[in-house]
Amino acid sequence: MQMHKTIRHDVLLDVRSLETHFYGEESVTRALGGISFQIMKGETVGVVGESGCGKSVTALSILRLLPKLTARTVGGEVRFHGQDLLKLSEQEMRKIRGGKIAMIFQDPMTSLNPVYTVGHQIAEAVQIHTGVSRSSALTKAEEMLRFVRIADPERRVSNYPYEMSGGMRQRVMIAMALACSPEVLIADEPTTALDVTIQAQILRLIVDLKERTGTAVMFITHDLGVVAETCQRVIVMYAGRIIEQASVMDLFARPMHPYTQALMRSVPDRRRGRQSRLPEIPGIVPNLRDPIIGCSFAPRCPFAIDICREKTPVLREIESGHTAACWRSEEIVCA
Amino acid sequence: MAGYVFRRLVSAIAVMAMVGIFVFLLLRLAPGDPAAIIAGQSATEEMIAAIREQLGLNDPMPVQFIRWVRDMLGGDFGTSIFAGRPVLELLSQRLEPTVSLAILTMILAVTVGVSFGVLAAWRAGGFVDRILTAFSALGCSVPVFVIGFFLIYFFAVRTHWLPVQGYVPIGNGIALWFVHLILPTVALGLGFIAFIARVTRASMLEVLSEDYMRTAAAKGASSYAMLFHHALKNAGVPILTVVGISFAYLIGGVVITETVFNIPGIGRLVVDAINNRDYPIIQSVLILTSGLYVLINLTVDLTYMLIDPRIRY
């Protein structure tokens, strides 16, 4: 198995039974229903799923960046270097954010502060975590702009965000995130808001910088194509739970959850030709305000039987390194 | 930028010309003979004729207007009918108390109002926020003279902590000057604190939900840096606008405050001038105040550029 570059004991981030709730006027949305996964040192893990399945909430829960008034992580642990991040003081947590674990966001057009230069904003991250002087932080900022391959960094460093294109702003975000050499980079749909040609450039940049820095990447996306290009391992989420986990090769070769299978069929494929209609997944995602009985995918699942509607399937290892939360994985794997 | 300032100055001149015509006509359009109004009820025919001659009221109106404007441009704002001394001299004597009160009030209103608003937005729905809501309802609705008399009663008459009334020039000791200005400043400032705090809160609330605030949090910025560095500058344009408006409104409040606290400032001068129908003083103050408004507006508009780099003229 040459595919597994990492070995088990190099666990960097260990998420255990993470549970996050959102509080509305008179209802509670169980956005994360107790999810567990690990990220190894230097590994790129894709987190895939439809909108609202809890991908972003997972990332925000890890960094404790959820909106304070409406959301709370009510259970679980996020172990990082032997500490539970959920138990740290706000002050200790600030040292982690942007220092050891950095994050980039979906929309580069709104993610940079419009009234400060990009150099200032990168330098700020450097100053917070290294305590160097303002001028050497700005030198570092310029260096980082060169690192993310922005042309003419000497001039760009004193540009305001509005003077840059979307792709360039996302490069600035990446520069800011990598400025303090984090051990984990969480990329929350970093290419979704960009033009297709720019998407490819940014993806290549992330993959490339990851190779050079050895940073582990948690890559959140709804695009399986992106996962195939960038990741070693994939986590598939549905309705606030992880429903399948495997190496990229295994997942694409033998998807074991009906949802993953359906997801793959709904990706456009050139070989299928233009005439055939793109299959979609019938039905809608369950409302997380209501308690879910049985498998959350059962109402949309073509393979659902009685047990699926009565008992919630747990994530279990079906083949080595390949887990799925489905009662019928063994039967449907080759279907 | 230079072109913009030039255009603004041209429009300022136009505004001032309109104000000039209005102020000029104020005296001429008031019912009855201006000279008779000025002279009062017990005046004789000779006195009225003398005043008419002195004010040049026998000349045609356009001639009077041009002469009036020309005199003002030359620094001659006329002579007080009641005091018999040049208006400009009277104004300059009364300038220090008024400027002192205005500047202290603005410092108080901006520092307290902005910090209060920022804190309320930070903990929206929390304790500070609810206090602010109650306080700003009070601050906006209770008139200056009521607050003034309350403050005088509790902090001067009952406790003797602060002087009841009066003004001490800054030349006679800065401590004494300051002590005398505390109550008037607070009385005048409360409404502006409430006003600025409310706008700051609303503007900050909007900014705090922006994506770049999450970015700032994700790079490990402290709450203080998030609020005062990242958010406040973005929330700055509306805040600056209300600060400008407050400054303009301040002039009206100053008149009442000076009367309540017996401060010999321009406000008192104007009140006395209105009682005495001392038109040259009233006209001069109107013209100068309008000029100040125009200047404040221009300054505020130019300051926007310092806050938001996207604003360019």
XYZ file of C-alpha atoms in Angstrom:
648
model
C 0.000 0.000 0.000
C 2.193 2.828 -1.220
C -0.826 5.127 -0.970
C -0.619 5.503 2.788
C 2.270 7.901 3.181
C 1.509 8.399 6.843
C 1.489 5.953 9.645
C -0.994 5.597 12.463
C 0.986 7.028 15.377
C 1.537 10.389 13.674
C -1.892 11.665 14.639
C -1.851 15.465 14.659
C -5.461 16.404 15.212
C -7.790 13.957 16.898
C -11.460 14.888 16.855
C -13.648 12.740 19.095
C -17.454 12.715 19.191
C -17.665 16.395 18.341
C -21.189 17.662 18.826
C -22.310 21.194 17.957
C -25.762 22.687 18.308
C -27.279 25.859 16.891
C -29.923 27.596 18.937
C -32.825 29.237 17.159
C -35.847 31.081 18.513
C -37.514 27.938 19.770
C -35.613 25.069 18.254
C -32.231 23.419 18.448
C -30.418 22.364 15.294
C -28.038 19.469 15.826
C -25.511 20.588 13.241
C -22.905 18.040 14.302
C -24.144 14.757 15.704
C -20.924 13.542 17.330
C -18.264 13.108 14.691
C -14.826 11.542 15.110
C -11.864 11.624 12.773
C -8.136 12.128 12.753
C -5.738 14.152 10.701
C -2.208 12.801 10.404
C 0.935 14.866 10.186
C 1.421 16.314 6.716
C -1.690 14.633 5.342
C -4.373 16.172 3.135
C -7.847 15.136 4.147
C -10.890 16.028 2.091
C -14.200 16.656 3.827
C -17.041 16.264 1.332
C -20.767 16.691 1.479
C -23.717 18.809 0.395
C -24.335 22.306 1.714
C -25.460 22.240 5.316
C -24.032 18.799 6.098
C -21.740 20.237 8.762
C -18.412 20.557 6.943
C -17.839 24.197 7.803
C -19.324 23.804 11.265
C -16.723 21.102 11.909
C -13.918 23.484 10.980
C -15.353 26.373 12.987
C -15.926 24.080 15.985
C -12.285 22.957 15.924
C -11.057 26.567 15.977
C -13.911 27.684 18.242
C -14.972 30.390 15.832
C -18.696 29.670 15.935
C -21.040 32.633 16.490
C -21.113 32.895 20.287
C -24.753 33.731 20.750
C -26.307 31.115 18.498
C -23.981 28.116 18.497
C -22.261 25.946 21.045
C -20.116 22.840 20.942
C -21.861 20.720 23.526
C -19.751 17.595 23.511
C -16.610 15.850 22.380
C -12.935 16.607 22.302
C -10.496 18.139 19.847
C -7.104 16.749 20.832
C -4.078 18.558 19.487
C -0.611 17.903 20.946
C -2.168 16.181 23.923
C -4.464 19.100 24.765
C -8.197 19.333 24.328
C -8.719 22.565 22.373
C -12.269 22.776 23.668
C -10.940 23.140 27.224
C -8.371 25.862 26.554
C -8.893 29.408 27.769
C -9.780 31.978 25.130
C -6.270 33.403 25.458
C -4.568 30.046 24.906
C -6.907 29.395 22.000
C -5.805 32.633 20.316
C -2.251 31.298 20.203
C -3.491 28.230 18.350
C -5.587 30.198 15.841
C -3.427 31.435 13.019
C -0.353 30.050 14.759
C -0.615 26.251 14.909
C -3.922 25.894 13.070
C -4.759 28.369 10.325
C -7.861 28.686 8.192
C -8.805 30.101 4.827
C -12.345 30.814 3.801
C -14.692 30.466 0.900
C -15.112 34.028 -0.286
C -11.879 35.975 -0.728
C -13.881 39.049 -1.794
C -15.265 39.538 1.711
C -12.679 37.782 3.854
C -10.099 40.553 3.856
C -10.540 43.756 5.822
C -11.216 46.464 3.202
C -9.617 49.344 5.094
C -6.147 47.888 5.647
C -3.463 46.994 3.132
C -2.876 43.307 2.474
C 0.674 43.685 3.772
C -0.673 45.081 7.023
C -3.080 42.152 7.373
C -0.439 39.494 6.780
C 2.004 41.331 9.051
C -0.621 41.386 11.782
C -0.749 37.581 11.857
C 3.059 37.464 12.009
C 3.187 39.990 14.826
C 0.521 38.250 16.902
C 2.352 34.927 16.871
C 6.018 35.827 16.756
C 6.134 39.223 18.439
C 8.603 40.592 15.902
C 8.791 44.280 15.050
C 6.389 45.909 12.644
C 8.988 46.372 9.927
C 10.281 42.810 9.980
C 6.668 41.580 9.977
C 6.085 43.631 6.830
C 9.217 42.157 5.266
C 7.828 38.720 6.108
C 4.515 39.731 4.527
C 6.282 40.627 1.312
C 8.151 37.331 1.432
C 4.832 35.495 1.874
C 3.333 37.279 -1.136
C 6.271 36.056 -3.192
C 5.773 32.588 -1.684
C 2.180 32.431 -2.951
C 3.453 33.647 -6.339
C 1.963 37.093 -6.481
C 3.848 39.086 -9.069
C 5.515 42.293 -7.952
C 5.195 41.685 -4.193
C 7.146 44.865 -3.297
C 4.308 46.902 -4.746
C 1.419 44.568 -3.905
C 2.240 44.576 -0.213
C 0.844 48.097 0.080
C -2.256 47.394 -2.019
C -5.706 47.405 -0.522
C -7.907 44.349 -1.102
C -10.167 46.285 -3.487
C -7.182 46.769 -5.762
C -6.849 42.994 -6.249
C -8.753 40.283 -8.114
C -10.520 37.426 -6.364
C -7.784 34.929 -7.179
C -5.124 37.275 -5.903
C -7.057 37.914 -2.718
C -7.293 34.181 -2.090
C -3.518 34.005 -2.533
C -3.247 36.734 0.082
C -5.473 34.678 2.399
C -3.223 31.671 1.865
C -0.140 33.808 2.495
C -1.692 35.062 5.717
C -2.619 31.540 6.835
C 0.825 30.093 6.097
C 2.774 33.084 7.459
C 3.293 31.456 10.858
C 4.002 27.960 9.476
C 0.909 26.260 10.895
C 0.800 22.506 11.426
C -2.753 22.321 10.134
C -4.357 24.399 7.423
C -8.133 24.270 7.251
C -9.290 25.286 3.791
C -13.043 25.865 3.750
C -14.107 25.686 0.094
C -11.195 27.905 -0.943
C -12.008 27.739 -4.641
C -15.815 27.754 -4.680
C -16.191 31.486 -5.171
C -13.561 31.718 -7.900
C -13.595 31.443 -11.704
C -12.893 27.972 -13.014
C -9.462 28.850 -14.430
C -8.471 30.567 -11.194
C -9.794 27.587 -9.218
C -7.246 25.311 -10.836
C -4.423 27.742 -10.115
C -5.357 28.092 -6.450
C -5.718 24.317 -6.055
C -2.312 23.746 -7.582
C -0.866 26.408 -5.311
C -2.291 24.821 -2.168
C -1.064 21.353 -3.158
C 2.331 22.735 -4.018
C 2.780 24.807 -0.868
C 1.609 21.892 1.202
C 4.370 19.750 -0.323
C 6.945 22.412 0.479
C 5.839 23.181 4.023
C 4.633 19.772 5.188
C 1.480 21.327 6.622
C -1.456 19.001 7.094
C -4.505 20.227 5.182
C -8.159 19.716 5.981
C -9.785 20.441 2.659
C -13.486 21.165 2.852
C -15.283 20.978 -0.461
C -18.443 19.793 -2.128
C -16.488 18.917 -5.244
C -15.334 15.327 -5.528
C -13.106 16.284 -8.448
C -11.155 18.610 -6.172
C -10.777 15.821 -3.638
C -9.433 13.438 -6.265
C -6.825 15.977 -7.293
C -5.639 17.144 -3.903
C -6.347 14.692 -1.106
C -4.991 11.425 0.257
C -7.940 10.604 2.433
C -11.627 11.520 2.272
C -14.316 11.995 4.878
C -17.865 12.044 3.524
C -20.414 13.853 5.655
C -24.178 13.742 5.566
C -26.642 15.485 7.906
C -24.064 16.306 10.563
C -22.420 12.886 10.637
C -19.534 11.142 8.968
C -20.937 8.377 6.807
C -17.828 7.155 5.048
C -14.077 7.466 5.406
C -11.362 6.002 3.198
C -8.268 6.721 1.159
C -9.042 8.560 -2.055
C -8.207 5.488 -4.149
C -10.428 3.184 -2.101
C -13.305 5.624 -1.958
C -13.401 6.227 -5.681
C -12.830 2.560 -6.484
C -15.293 1.066 -4.011
C -17.691 3.578 -2.425
C -19.468 1.729 0.383
C -22.226 4.116 1.363
C -25.215 4.632 -0.933
C -24.874 8.391 -0.446
C -21.258 8.397 -1.606
C -22.242 6.271 -4.583
C -25.017 8.683 -5.485
C -22.667 11.630 -5.035
C -20.232 10.093 -7.511
C -22.905 9.437 -10.058
C -23.945 13.087 -9.910
C -20.486 14.304 -10.952
C -20.434 15.089 -14.694
C -18.323 12.579 -16.550
C -17.054 13.196 -20.045
C -17.097 9.501 -20.884
C -20.801 9.304 -20.260
C -21.498 11.640 -23.126
C -23.681 14.657 -23.379
C -26.972 12.929 -24.109
C -27.413 11.215 -20.769
C -29.102 13.201 -18.058
C -26.997 13.843 -14.951
C -28.448 11.673 -12.183
C -29.462 13.581 -9.088
C -30.132 12.340 -5.604
C -33.907 12.279 -5.058
C -35.440 13.827 -1.943
C -34.027 16.441 0.391
C -31.578 16.566 3.262
C -33.332 15.892 6.592
C -34.168 18.785 8.861
C -31.652 18.693 11.701
C -34.111 20.361 14.051
C -36.079 17.146 14.309
C -34.632 14.054 15.953
C -33.555 11.538 13.335
C -34.633 7.956 13.824
C -32.681 5.335 11.956
C -30.291 6.192 9.145
C -30.513 9.847 8.136
C -30.125 8.913 4.474
C -32.801 6.215 4.521
C -35.610 8.410 3.091
C -33.513 9.047 -0.025
C -31.782 5.690 -0.217
C -32.725 3.187 -2.922
C -31.399 0.324 -0.766
C -33.219 1.221 2.455
C -34.841 -1.648 4.318
C -36.690 -1.821 7.654
C -33.614 -1.768 9.877
C -32.401 1.431 8.151
C -35.524 3.285 9.290
C -35.330 1.984 12.848
C -31.718 1.904 13.969
C -28.981 4.437 13.314
C -26.010 2.712 11.674
C -22.650 3.381 13.307
C -19.412 3.958 11.450
C -17.641 0.608 11.188
C -14.562 -0.643 9.422
C -15.698 -2.650 6.450
C -12.339 -3.107 4.809
C -8.949 -2.135 6.198
C -8.816 1.666 6.433
C -12.273 2.018 4.911
C -15.187 2.765 7.201
C -18.835 3.413 6.405
C -22.039 3.951 8.352
C -24.450 1.734 6.480
C -26.202 -1.503 7.439
C -25.853 -2.876 3.940
C -22.363 -1.759 2.856
C -21.163 -5.298 2.160
C -24.129 -5.997 -0.096
C -24.093 -2.788 -2.058
C -20.375 -2.246 -2.474
C -20.300 -3.798 -5.923
C -23.832 -2.920 -6.876
C -8.855 65.419 -4.961
C -7.788 69.038 -5.536
C -10.580 69.344 -8.085
C -13.045 68.016 -5.558
C -11.960 70.469 -2.882
C -12.254 73.282 -5.434
C -15.779 72.212 -6.408
C -16.747 71.990 -2.763
C -15.381 75.459 -2.083
C -17.325 76.878 -5.025
C -20.517 75.276 -3.730
C -19.694 76.575 -0.239
C -19.566 80.084 -1.658
C -22.959 79.516 -3.275
C -24.395 78.290 0.016
C -22.974 81.263 1.871
C -24.443 83.637 -0.720
C -27.899 82.124 -0.124
C -27.432 82.400 3.627
C -26.299 86.006 3.170
C -29.401 86.941 1.197
C -31.631 85.251 3.744
C -29.964 86.915 6.729
C -30.029 90.249 4.951
C -33.716 89.967 4.176
C -34.489 88.840 7.725
C -34.283 92.393 8.965
C -35.853 93.988 5.905
C -38.791 91.565 5.622
C -39.727 91.654 9.289
C -43.079 93.421 9.560
C -42.838 97.142 10.199
C -40.001 99.575 9.884
C -36.720 97.934 10.931
C -35.506 101.180 12.379
C -38.653 101.449 14.491
C -38.299 97.815 15.613
C -34.707 98.431 16.566
C -35.469 101.686 18.335
C -38.176 100.103 20.464
C -41.641 101.233 21.489
C -40.772 104.378 23.388
C -38.607 105.855 20.604
C -39.108 109.292 19.172
C -39.291 110.108 15.460
C -35.802 111.612 15.584
C -34.284 108.494 17.123
C -35.851 106.303 14.444
C -34.604 108.609 11.699
C -31.118 108.547 13.214
C -31.071 104.755 13.290
C -32.343 104.622 9.718
C -29.554 106.911 8.660
C -26.974 104.961 10.651
C -27.999 101.642 9.105
C -28.210 103.136 5.616
C -31.822 102.028 5.325
C -32.650 104.944 3.045
C -30.569 103.487 0.202
C -32.010 101.005 -2.328
C -31.905 97.376 -1.112
C -29.292 96.047 -3.591
C -26.964 98.887 -2.601
C -27.483 98.061 1.044
C -26.783 94.363 0.386
C -23.591 94.966 -1.546
C -22.331 97.382 1.080
C -23.123 94.884 3.825
C -21.326 92.023 2.083
C -18.350 94.220 1.204
C -18.014 95.333 4.822
C -18.125 91.771 6.091
C -15.484 90.594 3.618
C -13.360 93.441 4.919
C -13.833 92.155 8.455
C -16.413 94.741 9.501
C -19.464 92.978 10.893
C -21.160 96.159 11.954
C -21.713 97.803 15.299
C -23.902 96.574 18.085
C -26.908 98.841 18.452
C -27.218 98.154 22.145
C -23.558 98.152 23.220
C -22.381 100.581 20.593
C -19.218 98.570 19.976
C -18.052 96.586 16.938
C -19.758 93.171 16.744
C -16.483 91.389 16.068
C -15.002 92.764 19.274
C -18.005 91.597 21.291
C -17.836 88.154 19.685
C -14.134 87.705 20.340
C -14.656 88.560 24.011
C -17.272 85.818 24.247
C -15.418 83.237 22.176
C -13.326 81.506 24.839
C -16.151 80.158 27.074
C -18.114 78.904 24.079
C -15.167 77.226 22.372
C -14.095 75.678 25.690
C -17.558 74.265 26.263
C -17.921 73.015 22.680
C -14.544 71.278 22.576
C -14.888 69.632 25.986
C -18.384 68.471 25.095
C -17.236 66.957 21.804
C -14.310 65.176 23.478
C -16.650 63.753 26.107
C -19.346 62.800 23.605
C -16.994 61.100 21.136
C -14.856 59.160 23.619
C -17.687 58.001 25.856
C -20.241 57.614 23.061
C -17.979 55.551 20.809
C -16.658 53.276 23.579
C -20.150 52.770 24.929
C -21.432 51.892 21.450
C -18.555 49.490 20.762
C -19.086 47.660 24.059
C -22.833 47.453 23.499
C -22.326 45.960 20.043
C -19.707 43.524 21.304
C -22.111 42.142 23.894
C -25.325 42.822 22.013
C -28.286 41.921 24.177
C -26.072 41.899 27.260
C -25.841 44.112 30.314
C -23.995 47.095 28.791
C -26.316 46.985 25.811
C -29.448 47.177 27.938
C -28.021 49.999 30.042
C -27.220 51.846 26.829
C -30.723 51.408 25.460
C -32.249 52.818 28.641
C -29.659 55.570 28.882
C -29.951 56.648 25.279
C -33.725 56.882 25.484
C -33.179 59.191 28.440
C -30.320 61.115 26.881
C -32.206 61.747 23.668
C -35.518 62.729 25.208
C -34.691 64.833 28.266
C -33.876 68.430 27.300
C -30.552 70.001 28.206
C -32.009 72.473 30.687
C -33.749 69.738 32.683
C -30.548 67.686 32.882
C -28.678 70.886 33.707
C -30.887 71.825 36.639
C -30.829 68.248 37.927
C -27.038 68.195 37.832
C -26.830 71.576 39.519
C -29.199 70.444 42.235
C -27.421 67.185 43.049
C -23.770 67.959 42.395
C -23.615 71.627 43.381
C -26.479 72.727 45.606
C -26.812 69.565 47.727
C -23.305 68.179 47.804
C -21.214 71.271 47.064
C -18.860 69.102 45.008
C -18.899 71.419 42.042
C -19.611 75.111 41.472
C -23.234 75.968 40.752
C -22.736 78.342 37.861
C -20.321 80.709 36.219
C -17.156 80.555 34.182
C -13.493 81.071 34.985
C -11.198 81.947 32.062
C -8.484 79.395 31.366
C -5.902 82.112 32.060
C -6.997 82.165 35.725
C -6.003 78.548 36.276
C -6.777 75.472 34.251
C -8.106 73.497 37.245
C -10.633 76.155 38.150
C -11.593 76.522 34.491
C -12.144 72.777 34.212
C -14.102 72.434 37.439
C -16.535 75.100 36.302
C -17.045 73.393 32.973
C -17.734 69.840 34.271
C -21.468 70.227 34.858
C -22.212 72.217 31.680
C -20.207 69.729 29.616
C -22.020 66.725 31.076
C -25.422 68.394 30.735
C -24.803 69.307 27.123
C -22.924 66.091 26.300
C -25.404 63.439 27.530
C -27.655 63.748 24.497
C -24.707 63.547 22.127
C -23.241 60.562 23.984
C -26.545 58.767 23.524
C -26.773 59.749 19.862
C -23.203 58.772 18.979
C -23.410 55.554 21.029
C -26.535 54.391 19.210
C -25.082 54.983 15.784
C -21.783 53.376 16.792
C -23.612 50.322 18.097
C -25.671 49.893 14.933
C -22.698 50.414 12.653
C -20.500 48.060 14.685
C -23.145 45.339 14.773
C -23.202 45.339 11.006
C -19.419 45.184 10.743
C -19.018 42.472 13.393
C -20.933 40.004 11.243
C -18.660 40.567 8.242
C -16.469 37.748 6.938
C -13.259 39.640 7.567
C -14.014 39.721 11.279
C -13.967 35.915 11.251
C -10.679 36.088 9.358
C -9.282 38.344 12.069
C -10.428 35.884 14.740
C -8.901 33.005 12.766
C -5.486 34.631 12.820
C -5.626 34.915 16.588
C -6.454 38.593 17.042
C -7.521 39.634 20.550
C -11.007 40.957 21.295
C -9.576 44.432 21.700
C -7.814 44.302 18.310
C -10.949 42.872 16.703
C -13.175 45.626 18.051
C -11.018 48.712 17.926
C -8.647 47.860 15.105
C -10.616 45.743 12.644
C -14.225 46.719 13.280
C -14.191 50.338 14.409
C -12.382 51.675 11.368
C -14.890 49.954 9.104
C -17.758 51.290 11.181
C -16.148 54.723 11.112
C -17.931 56.446 8.240
C -21.418 56.580 9.815
C -19.875 57.462 13.184
C -17.926 60.328 11.678
C -21.097 61.539 9.990
C -23.018 61.763 13.254
C -20.066 63.384 14.976
C -20.204 66.082 12.297
C -23.952 66.459 12.725
C -23.522 66.573 16.508
C -21.011 69.364 16.187
C -23.509 71.353 14.178
C -26.315 70.697 16.671
C -23.968 71.591 19.478
C -24.254 75.269 18.598
C -27.958 75.221 19.451
C -27.330 73.378 22.710
C -24.627 75.811 23.704
C -27.118 78.681 23.840
C -29.324 76.867 26.347
C -26.428 75.499 28.387
C -24.806 78.898 28.700
C -28.064 80.348 29.927
C -28.622 77.571 32.484
C -25.066 77.747 33.830
C -24.678 81.504 33.474
C -21.657 81.253 31.195
C -20.806 84.485 29.376
C -20.365 82.921 25.936
C -21.609 83.586 22.441
C -24.847 81.769 23.208
C -25.649 84.276 25.938
C -24.625 87.112 23.659
C -27.114 85.908 21.045
C -29.923 85.476 23.562
C -29.331 88.990 24.852
C -29.104 90.299 21.294
C -32.455 88.723 20.405
C -34.049 90.239 23.507
C -32.590 93.646 22.601
C -33.292 93.256 18.867
C -29.620 93.895 18.285
C -29.778 92.885 14.607
C -26.106 93.357 13.666
C -25.107 90.797 16.295
C -27.834 88.325 15.288
C -26.928 88.637 11.617
C -23.215 88.224 12.244
C -23.686 85.150 14.426
C -25.989 83.607 11.810
C -23.463 84.190 9.049
C -20.506 82.909 11.069
C -22.392 79.849 12.312
C -23.456 78.973 8.776
C -19.850 79.303 7.668
C -18.820 76.959 10.469
C -21.415 74.369 9.380
C -20.146 74.446 5.818
C -16.580 74.055 7.056
C -17.465 71.119 9.338
C -19.258 69.380 6.495
C -16.305 69.760 4.184
C -13.899 68.524 6.854
C -16.065 65.481 7.561
C -16.311 64.608 3.867
C -12.565 64.884 3.442
C -11.908 62.822 6.575
C -13.880 59.902 5.089
C -10.893 59.303 2.852
C -8.623 58.775 5.825
C -10.952 56.122 7.214
C -11.852 54.227 4.070
C -9.266 53.936 1.293
C -12.017 53.040 -1.185
C -13.464 56.551 -0.916
C -11.752 58.791 -3.432
C -13.001 62.075 -4.780
